[in-house]
Coordinates of C-alpha atoms in Angstrom, one line a residue:
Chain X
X1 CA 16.4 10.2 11.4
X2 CA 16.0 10.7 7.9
X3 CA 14.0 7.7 5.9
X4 CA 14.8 8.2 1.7
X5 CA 12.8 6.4 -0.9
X6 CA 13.5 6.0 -4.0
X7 CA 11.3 6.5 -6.9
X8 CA 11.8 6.0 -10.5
X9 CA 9.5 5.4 -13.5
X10 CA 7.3 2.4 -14.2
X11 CA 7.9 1.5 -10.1
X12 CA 5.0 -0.7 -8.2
X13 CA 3.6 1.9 -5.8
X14 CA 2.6 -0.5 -3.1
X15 CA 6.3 -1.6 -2.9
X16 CA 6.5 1.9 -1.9
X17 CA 4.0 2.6 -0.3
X18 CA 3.4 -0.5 2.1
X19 CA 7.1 0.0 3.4
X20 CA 6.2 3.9 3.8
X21 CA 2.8 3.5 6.0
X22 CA 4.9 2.0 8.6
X23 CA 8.1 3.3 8.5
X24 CA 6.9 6.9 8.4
X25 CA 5.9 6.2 11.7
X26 CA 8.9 5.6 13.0
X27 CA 9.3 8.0 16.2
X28 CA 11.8 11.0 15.2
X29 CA 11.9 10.0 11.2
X30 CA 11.5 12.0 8.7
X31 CA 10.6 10.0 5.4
X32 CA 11.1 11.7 2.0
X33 CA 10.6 10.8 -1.4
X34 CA 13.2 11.1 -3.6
X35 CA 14.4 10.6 -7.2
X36 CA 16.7 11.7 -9.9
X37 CA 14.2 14.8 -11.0
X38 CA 11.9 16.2 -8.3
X39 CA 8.0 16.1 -9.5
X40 CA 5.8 13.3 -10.4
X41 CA 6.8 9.8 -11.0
X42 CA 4.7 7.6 -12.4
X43 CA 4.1 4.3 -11.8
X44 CA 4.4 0.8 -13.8
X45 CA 0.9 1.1 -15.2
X46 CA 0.8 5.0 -15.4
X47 CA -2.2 5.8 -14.0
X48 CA -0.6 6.4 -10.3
X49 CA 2.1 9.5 -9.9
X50 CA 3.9 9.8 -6.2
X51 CA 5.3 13.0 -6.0
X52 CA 9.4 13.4 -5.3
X53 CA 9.9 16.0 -3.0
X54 CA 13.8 15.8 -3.2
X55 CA 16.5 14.8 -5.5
X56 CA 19.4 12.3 -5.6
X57 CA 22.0 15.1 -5.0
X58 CA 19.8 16.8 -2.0
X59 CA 19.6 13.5 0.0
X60 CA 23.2 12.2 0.7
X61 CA 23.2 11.1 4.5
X62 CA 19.9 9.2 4.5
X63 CA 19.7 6.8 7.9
X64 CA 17.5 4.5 5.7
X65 CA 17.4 4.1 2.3
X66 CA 14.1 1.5 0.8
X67 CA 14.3 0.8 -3.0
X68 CA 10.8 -0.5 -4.1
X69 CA 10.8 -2.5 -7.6
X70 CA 8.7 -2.7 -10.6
X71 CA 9.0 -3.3 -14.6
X72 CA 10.9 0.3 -14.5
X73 CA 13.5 -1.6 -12.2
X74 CA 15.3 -2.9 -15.8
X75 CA 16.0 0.2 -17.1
X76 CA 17.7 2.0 -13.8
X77 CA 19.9 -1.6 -13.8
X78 CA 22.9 0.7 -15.9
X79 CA 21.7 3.9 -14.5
X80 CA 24.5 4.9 -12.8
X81 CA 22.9 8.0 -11.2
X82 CA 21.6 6.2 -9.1
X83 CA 23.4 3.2 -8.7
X84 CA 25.9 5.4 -7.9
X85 CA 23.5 7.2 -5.5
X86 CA 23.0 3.9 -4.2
X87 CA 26.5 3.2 -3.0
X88 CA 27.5 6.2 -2.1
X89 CA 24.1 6.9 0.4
X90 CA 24.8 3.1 1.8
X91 CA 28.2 4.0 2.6
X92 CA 26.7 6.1 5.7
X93 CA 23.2 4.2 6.2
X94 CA 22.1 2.9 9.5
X95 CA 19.9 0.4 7.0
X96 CA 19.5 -0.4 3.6
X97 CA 16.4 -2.2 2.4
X98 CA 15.0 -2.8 -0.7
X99 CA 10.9 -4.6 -1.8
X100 CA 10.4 -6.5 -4.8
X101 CA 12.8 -6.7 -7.5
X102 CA 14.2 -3.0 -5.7
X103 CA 17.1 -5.4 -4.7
X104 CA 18.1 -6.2 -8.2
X105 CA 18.7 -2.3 -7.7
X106 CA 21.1 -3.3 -4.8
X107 CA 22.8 -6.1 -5.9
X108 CA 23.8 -4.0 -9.4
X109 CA 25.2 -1.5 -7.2
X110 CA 27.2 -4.3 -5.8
X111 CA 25.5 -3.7 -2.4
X112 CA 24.5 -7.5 -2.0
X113 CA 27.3 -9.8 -3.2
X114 CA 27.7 -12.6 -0.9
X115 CA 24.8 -11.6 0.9
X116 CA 21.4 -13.9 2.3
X117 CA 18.5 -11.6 0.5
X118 CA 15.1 -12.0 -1.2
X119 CA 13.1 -10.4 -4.4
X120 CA 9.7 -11.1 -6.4
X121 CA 10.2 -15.0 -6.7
X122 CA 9.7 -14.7 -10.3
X123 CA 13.2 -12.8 -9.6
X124 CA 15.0 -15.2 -7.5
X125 CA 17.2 -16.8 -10.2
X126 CA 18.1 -13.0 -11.1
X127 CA 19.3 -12.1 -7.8
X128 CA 21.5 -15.1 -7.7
X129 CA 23.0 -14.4 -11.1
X130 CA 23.8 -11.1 -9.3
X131 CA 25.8 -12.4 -6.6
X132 CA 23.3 -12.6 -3.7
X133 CA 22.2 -15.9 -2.3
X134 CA 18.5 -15.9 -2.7
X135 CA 16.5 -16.9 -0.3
X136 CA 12.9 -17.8 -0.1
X137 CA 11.8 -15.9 2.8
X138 CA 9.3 -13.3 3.4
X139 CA 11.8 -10.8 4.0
X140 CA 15.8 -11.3 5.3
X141 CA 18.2 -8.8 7.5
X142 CA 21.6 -9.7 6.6
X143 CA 23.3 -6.9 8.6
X144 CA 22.0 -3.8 7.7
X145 CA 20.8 -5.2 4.4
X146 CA 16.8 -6.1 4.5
X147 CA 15.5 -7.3 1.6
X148 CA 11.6 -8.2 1.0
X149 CA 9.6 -10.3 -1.3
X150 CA 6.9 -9.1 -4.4
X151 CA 5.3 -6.0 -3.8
X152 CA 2.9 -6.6 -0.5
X153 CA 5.8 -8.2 1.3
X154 CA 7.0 -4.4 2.1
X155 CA 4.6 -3.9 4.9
X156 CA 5.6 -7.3 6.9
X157 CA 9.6 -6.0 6.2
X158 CA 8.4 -2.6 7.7
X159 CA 7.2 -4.3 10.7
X160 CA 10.3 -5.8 11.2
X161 CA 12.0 -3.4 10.7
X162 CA 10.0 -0.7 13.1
X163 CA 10.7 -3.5 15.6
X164 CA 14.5 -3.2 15.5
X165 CA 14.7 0.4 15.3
X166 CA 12.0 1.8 18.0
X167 CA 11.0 -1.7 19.8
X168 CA 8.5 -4.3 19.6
X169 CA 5.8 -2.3 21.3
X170 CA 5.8 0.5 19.0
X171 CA 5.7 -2.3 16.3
X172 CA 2.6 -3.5 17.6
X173 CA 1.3 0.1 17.7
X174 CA 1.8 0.6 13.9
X175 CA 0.3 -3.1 13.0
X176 CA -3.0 -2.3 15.4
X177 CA -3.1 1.3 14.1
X178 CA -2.9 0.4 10.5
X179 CA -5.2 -2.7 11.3
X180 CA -2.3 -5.3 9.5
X181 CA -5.0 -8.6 10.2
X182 CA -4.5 -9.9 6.9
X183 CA -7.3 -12.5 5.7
X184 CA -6.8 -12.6 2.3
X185 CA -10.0 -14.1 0.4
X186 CA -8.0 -16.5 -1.8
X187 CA -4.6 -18.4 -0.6
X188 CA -2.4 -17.8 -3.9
X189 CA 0.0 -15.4 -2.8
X190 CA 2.8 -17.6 -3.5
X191 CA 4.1 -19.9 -6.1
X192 CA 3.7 -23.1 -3.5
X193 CA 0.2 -21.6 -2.7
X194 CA -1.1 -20.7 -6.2
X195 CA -2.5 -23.2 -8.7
X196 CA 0.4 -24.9 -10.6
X197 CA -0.6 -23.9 -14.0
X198 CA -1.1 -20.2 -13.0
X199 CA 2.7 -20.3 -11.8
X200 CA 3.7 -21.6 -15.2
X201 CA 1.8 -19.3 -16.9
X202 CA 4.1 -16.7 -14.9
X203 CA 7.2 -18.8 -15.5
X204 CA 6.6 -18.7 -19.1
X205 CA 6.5 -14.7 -19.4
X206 CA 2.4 -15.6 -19.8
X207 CA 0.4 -14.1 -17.1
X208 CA -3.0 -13.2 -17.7
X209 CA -4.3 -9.9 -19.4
X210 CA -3.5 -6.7 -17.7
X211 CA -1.4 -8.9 -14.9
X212 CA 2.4 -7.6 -15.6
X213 CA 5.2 -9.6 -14.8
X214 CA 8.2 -7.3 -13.4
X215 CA 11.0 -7.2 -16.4
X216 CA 14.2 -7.9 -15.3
Chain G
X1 CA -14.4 0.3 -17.2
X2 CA -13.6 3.4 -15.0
X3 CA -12.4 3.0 -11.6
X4 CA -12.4 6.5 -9.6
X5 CA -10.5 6.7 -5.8
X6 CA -11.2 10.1 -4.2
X7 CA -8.5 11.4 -2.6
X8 CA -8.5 14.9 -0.3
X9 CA -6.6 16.5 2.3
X10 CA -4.8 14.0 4.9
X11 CA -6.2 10.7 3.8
X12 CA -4.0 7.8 4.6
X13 CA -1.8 6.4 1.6
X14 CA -2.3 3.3 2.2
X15 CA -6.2 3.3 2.3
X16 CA -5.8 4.4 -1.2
X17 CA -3.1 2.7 -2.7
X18 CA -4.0 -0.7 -1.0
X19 CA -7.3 -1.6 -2.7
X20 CA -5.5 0.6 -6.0
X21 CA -2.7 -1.8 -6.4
X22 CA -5.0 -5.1 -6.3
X23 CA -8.4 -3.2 -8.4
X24 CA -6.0 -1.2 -11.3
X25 CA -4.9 -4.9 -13.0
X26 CA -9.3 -5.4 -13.4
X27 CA -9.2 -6.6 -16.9
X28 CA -10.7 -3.6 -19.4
X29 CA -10.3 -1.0 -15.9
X30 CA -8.4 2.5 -16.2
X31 CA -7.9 3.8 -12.5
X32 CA -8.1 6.9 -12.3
X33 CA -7.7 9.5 -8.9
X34 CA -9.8 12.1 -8.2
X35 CA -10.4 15.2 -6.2
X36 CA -12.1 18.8 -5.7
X37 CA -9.0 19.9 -7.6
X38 CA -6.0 18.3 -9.6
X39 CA -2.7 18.5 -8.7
X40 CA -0.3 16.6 -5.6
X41 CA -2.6 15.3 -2.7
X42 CA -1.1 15.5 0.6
X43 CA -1.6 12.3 2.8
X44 CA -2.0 12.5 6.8
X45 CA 1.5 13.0 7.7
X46 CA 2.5 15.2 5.2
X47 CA 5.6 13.6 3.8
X48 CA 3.4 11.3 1.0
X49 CA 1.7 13.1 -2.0
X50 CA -0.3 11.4 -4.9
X51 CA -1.8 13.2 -7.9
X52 CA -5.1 13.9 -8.8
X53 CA -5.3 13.6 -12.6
X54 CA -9.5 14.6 -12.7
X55 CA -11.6 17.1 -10.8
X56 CA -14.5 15.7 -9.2
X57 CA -16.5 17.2 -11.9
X58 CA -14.6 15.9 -14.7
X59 CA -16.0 12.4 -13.3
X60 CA -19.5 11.6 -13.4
X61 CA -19.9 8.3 -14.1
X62 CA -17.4 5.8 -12.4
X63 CA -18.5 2.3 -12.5
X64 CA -16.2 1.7 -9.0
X65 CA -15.9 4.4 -6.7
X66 CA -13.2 4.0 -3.6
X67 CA -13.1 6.4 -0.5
X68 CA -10.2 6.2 1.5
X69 CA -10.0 7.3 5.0
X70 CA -7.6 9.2 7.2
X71 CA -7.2 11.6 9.8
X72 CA -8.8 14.5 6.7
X73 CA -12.0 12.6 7.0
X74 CA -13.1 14.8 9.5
X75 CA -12.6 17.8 7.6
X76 CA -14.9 15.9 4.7
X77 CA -18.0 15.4 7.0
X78 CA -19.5 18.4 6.0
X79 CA -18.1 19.7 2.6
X80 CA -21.2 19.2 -0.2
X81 CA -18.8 19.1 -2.7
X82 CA -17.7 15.2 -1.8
X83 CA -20.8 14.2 -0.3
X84 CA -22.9 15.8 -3.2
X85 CA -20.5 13.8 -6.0
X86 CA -20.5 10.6 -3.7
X87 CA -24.6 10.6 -4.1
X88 CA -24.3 11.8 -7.5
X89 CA -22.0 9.2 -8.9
X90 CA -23.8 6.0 -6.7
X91 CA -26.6 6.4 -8.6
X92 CA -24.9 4.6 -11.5
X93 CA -21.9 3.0 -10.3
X94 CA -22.0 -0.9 -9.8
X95 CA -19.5 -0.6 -6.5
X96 CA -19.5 2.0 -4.1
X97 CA -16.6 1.1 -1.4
X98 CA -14.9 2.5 0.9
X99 CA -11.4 1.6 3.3
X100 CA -11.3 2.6 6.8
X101 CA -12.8 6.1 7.7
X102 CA -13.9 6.3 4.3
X103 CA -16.7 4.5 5.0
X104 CA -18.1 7.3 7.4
X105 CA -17.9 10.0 4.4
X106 CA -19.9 7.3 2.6
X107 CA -22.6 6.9 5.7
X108 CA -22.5 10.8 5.9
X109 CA -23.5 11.1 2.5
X110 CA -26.2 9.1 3.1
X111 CA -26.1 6.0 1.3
X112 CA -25.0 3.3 4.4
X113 CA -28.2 3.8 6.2
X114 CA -29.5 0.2 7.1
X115 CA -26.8 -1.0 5.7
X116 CA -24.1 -3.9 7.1
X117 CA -20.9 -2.2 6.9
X118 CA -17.6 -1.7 8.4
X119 CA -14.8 0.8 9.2
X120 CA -11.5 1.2 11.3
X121 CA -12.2 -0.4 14.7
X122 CA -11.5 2.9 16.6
X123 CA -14.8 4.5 14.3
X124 CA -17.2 1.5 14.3
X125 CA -19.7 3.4 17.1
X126 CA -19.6 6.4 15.4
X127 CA -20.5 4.3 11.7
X128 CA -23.2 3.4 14.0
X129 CA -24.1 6.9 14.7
X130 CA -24.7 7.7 11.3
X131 CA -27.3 4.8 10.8
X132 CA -24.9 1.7 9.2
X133 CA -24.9 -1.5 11.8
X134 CA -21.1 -2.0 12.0
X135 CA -19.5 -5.4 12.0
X136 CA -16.6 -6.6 12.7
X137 CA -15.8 -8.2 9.2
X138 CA -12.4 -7.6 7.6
X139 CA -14.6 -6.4 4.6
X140 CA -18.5 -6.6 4.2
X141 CA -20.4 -6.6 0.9
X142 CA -24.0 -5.7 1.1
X143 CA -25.3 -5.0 -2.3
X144 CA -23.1 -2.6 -4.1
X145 CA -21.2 -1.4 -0.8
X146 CA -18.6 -3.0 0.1
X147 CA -16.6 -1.7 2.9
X148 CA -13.6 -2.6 4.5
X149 CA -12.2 -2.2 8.6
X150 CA -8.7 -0.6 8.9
X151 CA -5.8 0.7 6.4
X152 CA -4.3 -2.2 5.0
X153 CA -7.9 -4.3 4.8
X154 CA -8.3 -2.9 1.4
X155 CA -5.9 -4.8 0.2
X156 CA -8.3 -7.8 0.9
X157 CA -11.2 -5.9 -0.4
X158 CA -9.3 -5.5 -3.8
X159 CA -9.0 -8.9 -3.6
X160 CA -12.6 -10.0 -2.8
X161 CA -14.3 -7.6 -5.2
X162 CA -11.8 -8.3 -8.1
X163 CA -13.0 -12.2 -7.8
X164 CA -16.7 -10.9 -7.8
X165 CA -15.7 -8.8 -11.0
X166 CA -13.2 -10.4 -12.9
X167 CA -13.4 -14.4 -11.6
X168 CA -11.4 -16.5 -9.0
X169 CA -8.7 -17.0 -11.5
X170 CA -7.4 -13.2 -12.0
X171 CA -7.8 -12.7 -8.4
X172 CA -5.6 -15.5 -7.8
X173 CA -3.1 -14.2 -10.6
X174 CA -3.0 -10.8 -8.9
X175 CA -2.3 -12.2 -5.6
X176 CA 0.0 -14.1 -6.7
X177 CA 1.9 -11.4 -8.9
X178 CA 1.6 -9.2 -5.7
X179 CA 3.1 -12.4 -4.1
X180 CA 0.2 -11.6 -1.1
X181 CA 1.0 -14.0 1.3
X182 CA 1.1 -12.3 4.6
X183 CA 3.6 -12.9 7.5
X184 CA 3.0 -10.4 9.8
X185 CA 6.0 -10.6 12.4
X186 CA 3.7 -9.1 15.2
X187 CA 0.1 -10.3 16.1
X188 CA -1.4 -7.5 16.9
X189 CA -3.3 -6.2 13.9
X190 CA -6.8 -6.2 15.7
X191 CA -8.1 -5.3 19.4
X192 CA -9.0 -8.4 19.9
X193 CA -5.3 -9.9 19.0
X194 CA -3.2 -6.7 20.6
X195 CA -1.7 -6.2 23.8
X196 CA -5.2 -5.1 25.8
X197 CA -3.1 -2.3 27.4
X198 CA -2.3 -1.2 24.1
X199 CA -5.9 -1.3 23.1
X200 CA -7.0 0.7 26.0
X201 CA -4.1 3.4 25.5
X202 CA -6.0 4.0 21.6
X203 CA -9.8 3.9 22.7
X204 CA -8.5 6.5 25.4
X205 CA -7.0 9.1 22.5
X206 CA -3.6 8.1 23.9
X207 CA -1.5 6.5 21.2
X208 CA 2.4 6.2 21.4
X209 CA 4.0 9.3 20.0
X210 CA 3.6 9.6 16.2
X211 CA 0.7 7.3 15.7
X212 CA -2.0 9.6 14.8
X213 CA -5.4 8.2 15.0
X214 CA -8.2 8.7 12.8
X215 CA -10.2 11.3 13.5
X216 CA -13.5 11.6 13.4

């Protein structure tokens, strides 16, 4: 089983990353990072580079594809190397996921029309305008299509996912392994959760210093 | 502001890139990772590889220093190189921290002794061994160390020292931009909360097939 994900400039490494720590332990996968260039790709705020080990045009049978977002999601929204990756990769995959705003990715492709999925819920009007039909869940399997909230949402949609595709035990295995016994120290991980003025500070393209909002 | 994770051979990616993700949007920070020598970093199972931008030499006075953990933390007990920088660069940071196994490296080098700390659940005798008293915290601050249990913790870390750092509010706007509100689909992140079967199959070296413990 081959596991393919996508990098591309300015991407949010956890929205790769999370997905990856438990996915790459999927029994009998093989997980590879690819892009359109192989070499370093740097993430949103530059100072993190994952390394591509393959490109687009090496990787055309991937079982699953995960497309992680970021600001850098705008600019691959015409790209049509690899939207058109996208499609063709997804007409052969066993799954196709995306995290964060990565499925702005896959609805552009045309991959989600019609279709129950999720993004950053700063995104959510986006996806709609798209063709999805947001939803406000953690992460949604419509089919073969998983799509996860913002950024740390990646690791609950691998977990899910691990489930399906090697059994709830070996799920369990993963989430004791990596530890997943979340206890955040503050409770304002989501826009019901966090104060109401820091939310329309978001919703007015106003976050605080150094905090970027992913572009559209 | 200079925030410096180590990386070296086989650490897990998202020991690193956990706390990273949360810690990079400090307000004034650059983030910057580290190693013997610059160039890709492979992670534990190979297929992950992030890039060390600064020898260990190049960076000598980190105000944050992060030590991930991993299967490679073995190989780490004994090289003078890390352990001689880690003491070296304490001496004037303001954090010293550390994510799973990390923590060992960090008691190895000395600077845990006496100290309440914490570390993967699988190494929390031998973080004993090497003079910290373990406890079973998500993440412990004691002074300047702040240490954190297994793999995904140092997400919560990130999240607990950027509130000590920054204030409540930006660590409320990063968790909220991160959209960090967990949903685990398993309960089984801890040995307490795990199938105790499962438990018993880790503490006796015999994890399902692909799920590499930590080493010590």
């Amino acid at each position: 089983m081959q596991i393919a994900i996508l990098l591309f400039d300015r991407f949010t490494a956890l929205d790769a990353v999370g997905p990856y720590e438990i996915l790459c332990r999927t029994p009998g996968a093989r997980t590879e990072f690819v892009a359109e260039r192989v070499g370093p790709v740097a993430n949103d705020l530059g100072s993190l580079s994952l390394v591509a080990e393959r490109t687009l045009a090496e990787v055309t049978r991937p079982d699953i594809v995960v497309v992680p977002g970021g600001p850098g999601q705008g600019a691959q929204m015409e790209n049509e190397a690899v939207l058109g990756w996208l499609r063709a990769v997804d007409a052969t995959t066993t799954w196709t996921t995306s995290v964060c705003t990565g499925s702005l990715l896959l609805a552009a492709a045309g991959l989600l029309t019609g279709r129950r999925a999720t993004s950053h819920w700063l995104s959510l009007d986006r996806l709609a305008a798209l063709g999805a039909e947001p939803t406000g869940e953690r992460f949604v399997f419509d089919g073969k299509y998983v799509t996860a909230a913002g950024v740390s949402s990646g690791i609950d949609m691998g977990l899910g996912l691990l489930g399906r595709i090697a059994g709830d035990r070996v799920a369990q295995s993963v989430q004791l392994l990596t530890e997943y016994d979340p206890r955040p120290p503050y409770d304002a991980g989501s826009p019901e959760k966090a104060p109401a003025d820091l939310v329309a500070e978001f919703r007015a393209g106003r976050p605080p210093a150094t905090v970027t909002a992913p572009s559209s």
